[in-house]
DNA sequence: ATCTTTGCAAACTTTTTGCACCAAT
DNA sequence: ATTGGTGCAAAAAGTTTGCAAAGAT
């Protein structure tokens, strides 16, 4: 049933002159099955359960290829690691700085900000790329230091 | 004239049991003189013009100390490097993905989003930490690919 | 005298790249 | 037969850390 989504993406890939390999099939189906925000490493681990020889660098290269096709997008959470997700899920990440929980919220919540920035500065935001940091409800409640 | 800002920060540092060293004086005055968004490396270069022996790792440690004091904040622009600025400049960074220009906008523009997120999710944002990616006016006009 | 900070070098983390081999079309 | 993709190992890039020496209080 998630089969079709994988095949749809493989179709896009093939149609644009790309080749369908087991590594790519694995990465795409890992993305489809993913809980939402996954690092390249997470994906590699997931893929390696089925295809043990798929190397992390191949995962990065596959993700890069899929991003060029507009199928995948990535976001930077705190530190340095990026998280990837399918581009058709238009959402934003809210990352709690205290408990590291990632909350997904619909993209529409950025509409107001987007139009304001566009009107005032002519700047067109692409919100999907970055996470918003702050504190989730629980961690706001417990008044932790700093 | 920017002397006073440097001294004010050094005062905070001293009052909280920190020691005032030439490396720290240099980093702080580099921050005060900074055009806005500076990387640790930029700061190191700036400081080294006056104190050649100040090491990059010392700059990182100084920035960390200043962040703990709430005097400095950092933000992640695209790739991986962080940019630092004095915390009293409450502003957001808009980074153009095409020309890499960084636009600073007042924090107040996030007020609407902040209250919306707070109301809907109980999430308290700290907008100063992350940059917003998108396209500046010029680069939006020239309809570049992708 | 004490306790912080520093310089250096080395470790670390995440991502990228060069290259020869392999495989999808 | 092509040409694009892969595994591997090594390089980048940015930041952090252990340690002994230097410095601020």
XYZ file of C-alpha atoms (C1' of nucleotides) in Angstrom:
342
model
C 0.000 0.000 0.000
C 2.914 2.343 0.567
C 4.214 0.429 -2.444
C 2.522 2.842 -4.785
C 4.222 5.884 -3.326
C 7.598 4.248 -3.707
C 6.807 3.292 -7.280
C 5.541 6.734 -8.079
C 8.846 8.238 -6.965
C 10.863 5.587 -8.761
C 8.843 6.484 -11.844
C 9.849 10.134 -11.568
C 13.436 9.074 -11.159
C 13.400 6.791 -14.175
C 11.591 9.305 -16.324
C 14.294 11.846 -15.679
C 17.022 9.529 -16.813
C 17.917 8.165 -13.408
C 18.437 4.509 -12.689
C 16.524 2.442 -10.268
C 18.793 0.542 -7.942
C 18.140 -1.377 -4.798
C 19.869 1.296 -2.756
C 17.500 3.898 -4.132
C 14.482 1.700 -3.711
C 15.560 1.191 -0.129
C 16.096 4.866 0.629
C 12.779 5.831 -0.864
C 10.844 3.200 0.975
C 12.623 4.142 4.188
C 11.491 7.715 3.597
C 7.941 6.621 2.921
C 7.904 4.536 6.080
C 9.682 7.156 8.147
C 8.015 8.637 11.204
C 8.615 12.089 9.793
C 12.026 13.514 10.492
C 14.926 11.235 9.768
C 18.627 11.782 9.481
C 20.719 10.318 6.696
C 22.105 7.946 9.253
C 18.658 6.799 10.320
C 17.828 6.119 6.706
C 21.042 4.208 6.157
C 20.355 2.004 9.160
C 16.834 1.368 7.987
C 17.962 0.561 4.451
C 20.774 -1.656 5.643
C 18.293 -3.916 7.383
C 17.277 -5.009 3.898
C 20.334 -4.214 1.819
C 23.300 -4.487 4.176
C 25.868 -3.164 1.747
C 24.284 0.185 1.080
C 26.783 2.757 2.218
C 25.985 5.988 4.023
C 27.549 7.968 1.231
C 25.155 6.351 -1.205
C 22.284 7.443 0.992
C 23.559 10.995 0.858
C 23.932 10.812 -2.889
C 20.471 9.367 -3.303
C 18.977 12.062 -1.115
C 20.780 14.682 -3.136
C 19.396 13.226 -6.347
C 15.888 13.127 -4.909
C 16.162 16.701 -3.732
C 17.151 17.765 -7.219
C 13.976 16.091 -8.439
C 11.999 18.023 -5.865
C 10.839 14.832 -4.210
C 12.733 15.253 -0.973
C 13.531 18.213 1.216
C 15.768 18.622 4.181
C 15.746 20.720 7.284
C 18.379 21.575 9.851
C 17.546 20.927 13.441
C 19.763 22.233 16.207
C 23.405 21.130 16.105
C 24.467 20.093 12.655
C 22.576 17.123 11.390
C 19.946 17.522 8.753
C 16.640 15.700 8.632
C 15.003 14.620 5.436
C 11.408 14.146 4.463
C 9.291 13.754 1.371
C 8.496 17.091 -0.181
C 4.792 16.429 -0.453
C 4.412 16.687 3.275
C 4.154 20.446 3.596
C 4.921 21.007 7.222
C 7.231 22.796 9.550
C 9.315 21.466 12.370
C 9.168 22.899 15.835
C 12.071 21.646 17.847
C 12.095 21.856 21.611
C 15.500 22.928 22.828
C 15.002 21.235 26.143
C 13.623 17.794 25.389
C 14.512 17.678 21.673
C 10.999 16.705 20.718
C 10.120 17.533 17.159
C 6.608 18.742 16.547
C 5.237 18.910 13.058
C 2.857 21.683 12.222
C 1.128 22.466 8.943
C 2.821 24.889 6.651
C -0.213 27.123 6.619
C 0.692 28.511 9.989
C 3.503 30.357 8.248
C 1.204 32.046 5.800
C 0.901 35.224 7.841
C 4.629 35.594 8.336
C 5.238 34.771 4.706
C 2.972 37.467 3.382
C 4.286 39.996 5.864
C 7.871 39.373 4.833
C 6.899 39.459 1.225
C 5.072 42.736 1.584
C 7.728 44.440 3.691
C 10.913 43.089 2.192
C 10.015 41.353 -1.029
C 11.420 38.235 0.554
C 9.841 34.906 -0.373
C 10.333 32.368 2.368
C 10.822 28.687 1.924
C 9.864 27.597 5.384
C 10.395 23.930 4.856
C 14.120 24.237 5.073
C 14.617 25.271 8.649
C 13.300 24.269 11.994
C 11.936 26.682 14.508
C 13.517 26.369 17.912
C 11.900 27.024 21.214
C 10.245 25.183 24.039
C 7.392 22.772 23.904
C 4.412 23.058 26.228
C 5.765 20.661 28.846
C 9.219 22.189 28.969
C 7.783 25.702 29.119
C 5.742 24.658 32.109
C 8.660 23.308 34.086
C 10.678 26.495 34.346
C 14.021 24.966 33.575
C 17.039 27.259 33.723
C 18.167 29.045 30.589
C 32.529 55.087 21.915
C 31.799 51.447 21.358
C 34.188 51.205 24.305
C 31.309 51.462 26.715
C 29.474 48.477 25.286
C 32.587 46.382 25.542
C 33.129 47.476 29.120
C 29.521 46.830 30.014
C 29.849 43.245 28.823
C 33.192 42.791 30.507
C 31.502 44.004 33.664
C 28.827 41.346 33.403
C 31.506 38.774 32.876
C 33.567 39.895 35.848
C 30.556 40.165 38.093
C 29.660 36.574 37.386
C 33.048 35.338 38.406
C 34.592 35.278 34.965
C 37.990 36.656 34.189
C 38.756 39.414 31.803
C 41.469 38.457 29.380
C 42.722 40.053 26.227
C 41.203 37.252 24.169
C 37.819 37.986 25.650
C 38.207 41.707 25.288
C 39.085 41.095 21.669
C 36.148 38.819 20.952
C 33.694 41.179 22.560
C 34.962 44.206 20.742
C 34.938 42.247 17.500
C 31.293 41.444 18.174
C 30.489 45.043 18.949
C 32.180 46.180 15.760
C 30.744 43.352 13.697
C 28.566 44.143 10.695
C 25.889 41.885 12.137
C 26.324 38.252 11.346
C 29.768 36.849 11.956
C 31.143 33.356 12.128
C 33.529 32.198 14.813
C 36.196 32.237 12.189
C 35.453 35.825 11.209
C 35.750 36.804 14.830
C 39.013 34.957 15.246
C 40.498 36.724 12.246
C 39.332 40.066 13.524
C 40.696 39.423 17.003
C 43.981 38.111 15.678
C 44.645 41.428 13.988
C 45.185 42.786 17.484
C 46.077 39.699 19.490
C 47.716 37.330 17.021
C 47.926 34.389 19.382
C 44.241 34.063 20.131
C 43.237 30.640 18.960
C 39.989 29.749 17.229
C 39.127 27.360 20.018
C 39.417 30.199 22.495
C 36.982 32.178 20.421
C 34.539 29.276 20.573
C 34.988 28.983 24.294
C 34.529 32.695 24.799
C 31.389 32.684 22.704
C 30.077 29.775 24.706
C 30.741 31.643 27.945
C 29.043 34.756 26.617
C 26.047 32.765 25.498
C 25.743 31.297 28.965
C 25.637 34.869 30.261
C 22.903 35.671 27.792
C 25.028 38.308 26.117
C 25.518 36.497 22.842
C 23.303 34.387 20.666
C 23.981 32.297 17.622
C 22.045 31.362 14.549
C 22.524 28.744 11.892
C 22.512 29.903 8.337
C 22.375 27.413 5.519
C 25.121 24.773 5.439
C 26.757 24.253 8.774
C 28.429 27.334 10.115
C 26.854 29.329 12.866
C 26.802 33.097 13.093
C 27.015 34.982 16.330
C 25.673 38.327 17.430
C 25.049 40.295 20.581
C 21.820 39.271 22.224
C 20.549 42.812 22.601
C 20.080 43.089 18.897
C 16.711 41.417 18.680
C 16.447 40.571 15.038
C 15.949 37.706 12.669
C 18.019 36.649 9.721
C 16.525 36.159 6.313
C 18.958 34.328 4.124
C 18.590 34.323 0.371
C 19.290 30.868 -0.987
C 20.337 32.258 -4.324
C 22.673 35.143 -3.594
C 23.413 34.312 0.059
C 22.560 37.815 1.153
C 21.590 38.045 4.798
C 18.816 40.457 5.615
C 18.155 41.468 9.180
C 14.615 42.125 10.194
C 13.218 43.123 13.573
C 12.086 40.383 15.837
C 8.636 41.886 16.074
C 7.729 40.503 12.696
C 7.609 37.110 14.354
C 5.123 38.171 16.962
C 2.117 36.907 15.038
C 3.631 33.533 14.373
C 4.828 33.299 17.948
C 1.429 33.869 19.456
C -0.223 31.554 16.982
C 2.153 28.742 17.824
C 1.779 29.427 21.477
C -1.983 29.364 21.310
C -2.243 26.280 19.137
C 0.596 24.151 20.428
C 1.799 25.693 23.649
C 5.108 26.109 21.907
C 7.256 29.106 22.802
C 9.560 30.020 19.964
C 13.007 31.437 20.273
C 13.249 32.887 16.804
C 16.713 34.285 17.182
C 18.289 30.913 16.833
C 17.496 30.052 13.274
C 17.585 31.778 9.976
C 14.686 31.825 7.612
C 15.572 30.714 4.138
C 14.044 31.886 0.938
C 14.644 34.332 -1.850
C 15.331 38.009 -1.647
C 13.487 40.503 -3.812
C 16.096 40.609 -6.562
C 16.484 36.864 -6.827
C 12.729 36.342 -6.786
C 12.439 38.715 -9.704
C 14.963 36.907 -11.860
C 13.130 33.623 -12.182
C 16.075 31.376 -11.584
C 15.570 27.616 -11.971
C 14.540 25.396 -9.044
C 47.598 30.797 46.129
C 43.792 29.646 43.721
C 41.059 28.637 40.144
C 40.031 30.169 35.222
C 41.418 30.576 30.770
C 44.501 29.659 27.068
C 47.141 27.506 23.174
C 47.875 23.597 20.937
C 46.948 19.312 18.927
C 44.020 15.909 18.374
C 39.348 13.982 18.382
C 34.726 14.227 16.705
C 30.612 14.674 13.783
C 28.399 15.291 9.653
C 28.795 15.526 4.825
C 31.431 15.393 0.485
C 34.544 13.573 -2.959
C 37.931 10.759 -5.962
C 38.296 6.626 -7.939
C 37.974 2.133 -9.800
C 34.399 -1.280 -10.271
C 29.626 -2.646 -11.167
C 25.177 -2.615 -12.877
C 20.715 -0.531 -15.193
C 19.213 0.816 -19.359
C 27.861 -0.803 -24.856
C 27.021 3.152 -22.419
C 26.743 5.984 -18.697
C 25.216 6.524 -14.228
C 25.553 4.572 -9.541
C 28.094 2.273 -5.835
C 31.396 0.989 -2.125
C 35.199 2.329 0.049
C 38.474 5.191 2.087
C 39.990 9.508 2.661
C 39.178 14.527 2.844
C 36.506 18.448 4.232
C 34.313 21.608 7.342
C 32.956 23.090 11.779
C 33.212 22.466 16.503
C 34.721 20.338 20.811
C 37.979 18.512 24.182
C 42.173 16.971 27.143
C 46.020 18.689 28.974
C 49.768 21.227 30.803
C 51.240 25.969 31.006
C 49.997 30.854 31.663
C 47.298 34.405 33.694
C 43.590 36.922 36.452
C 41.906 37.588 40.814
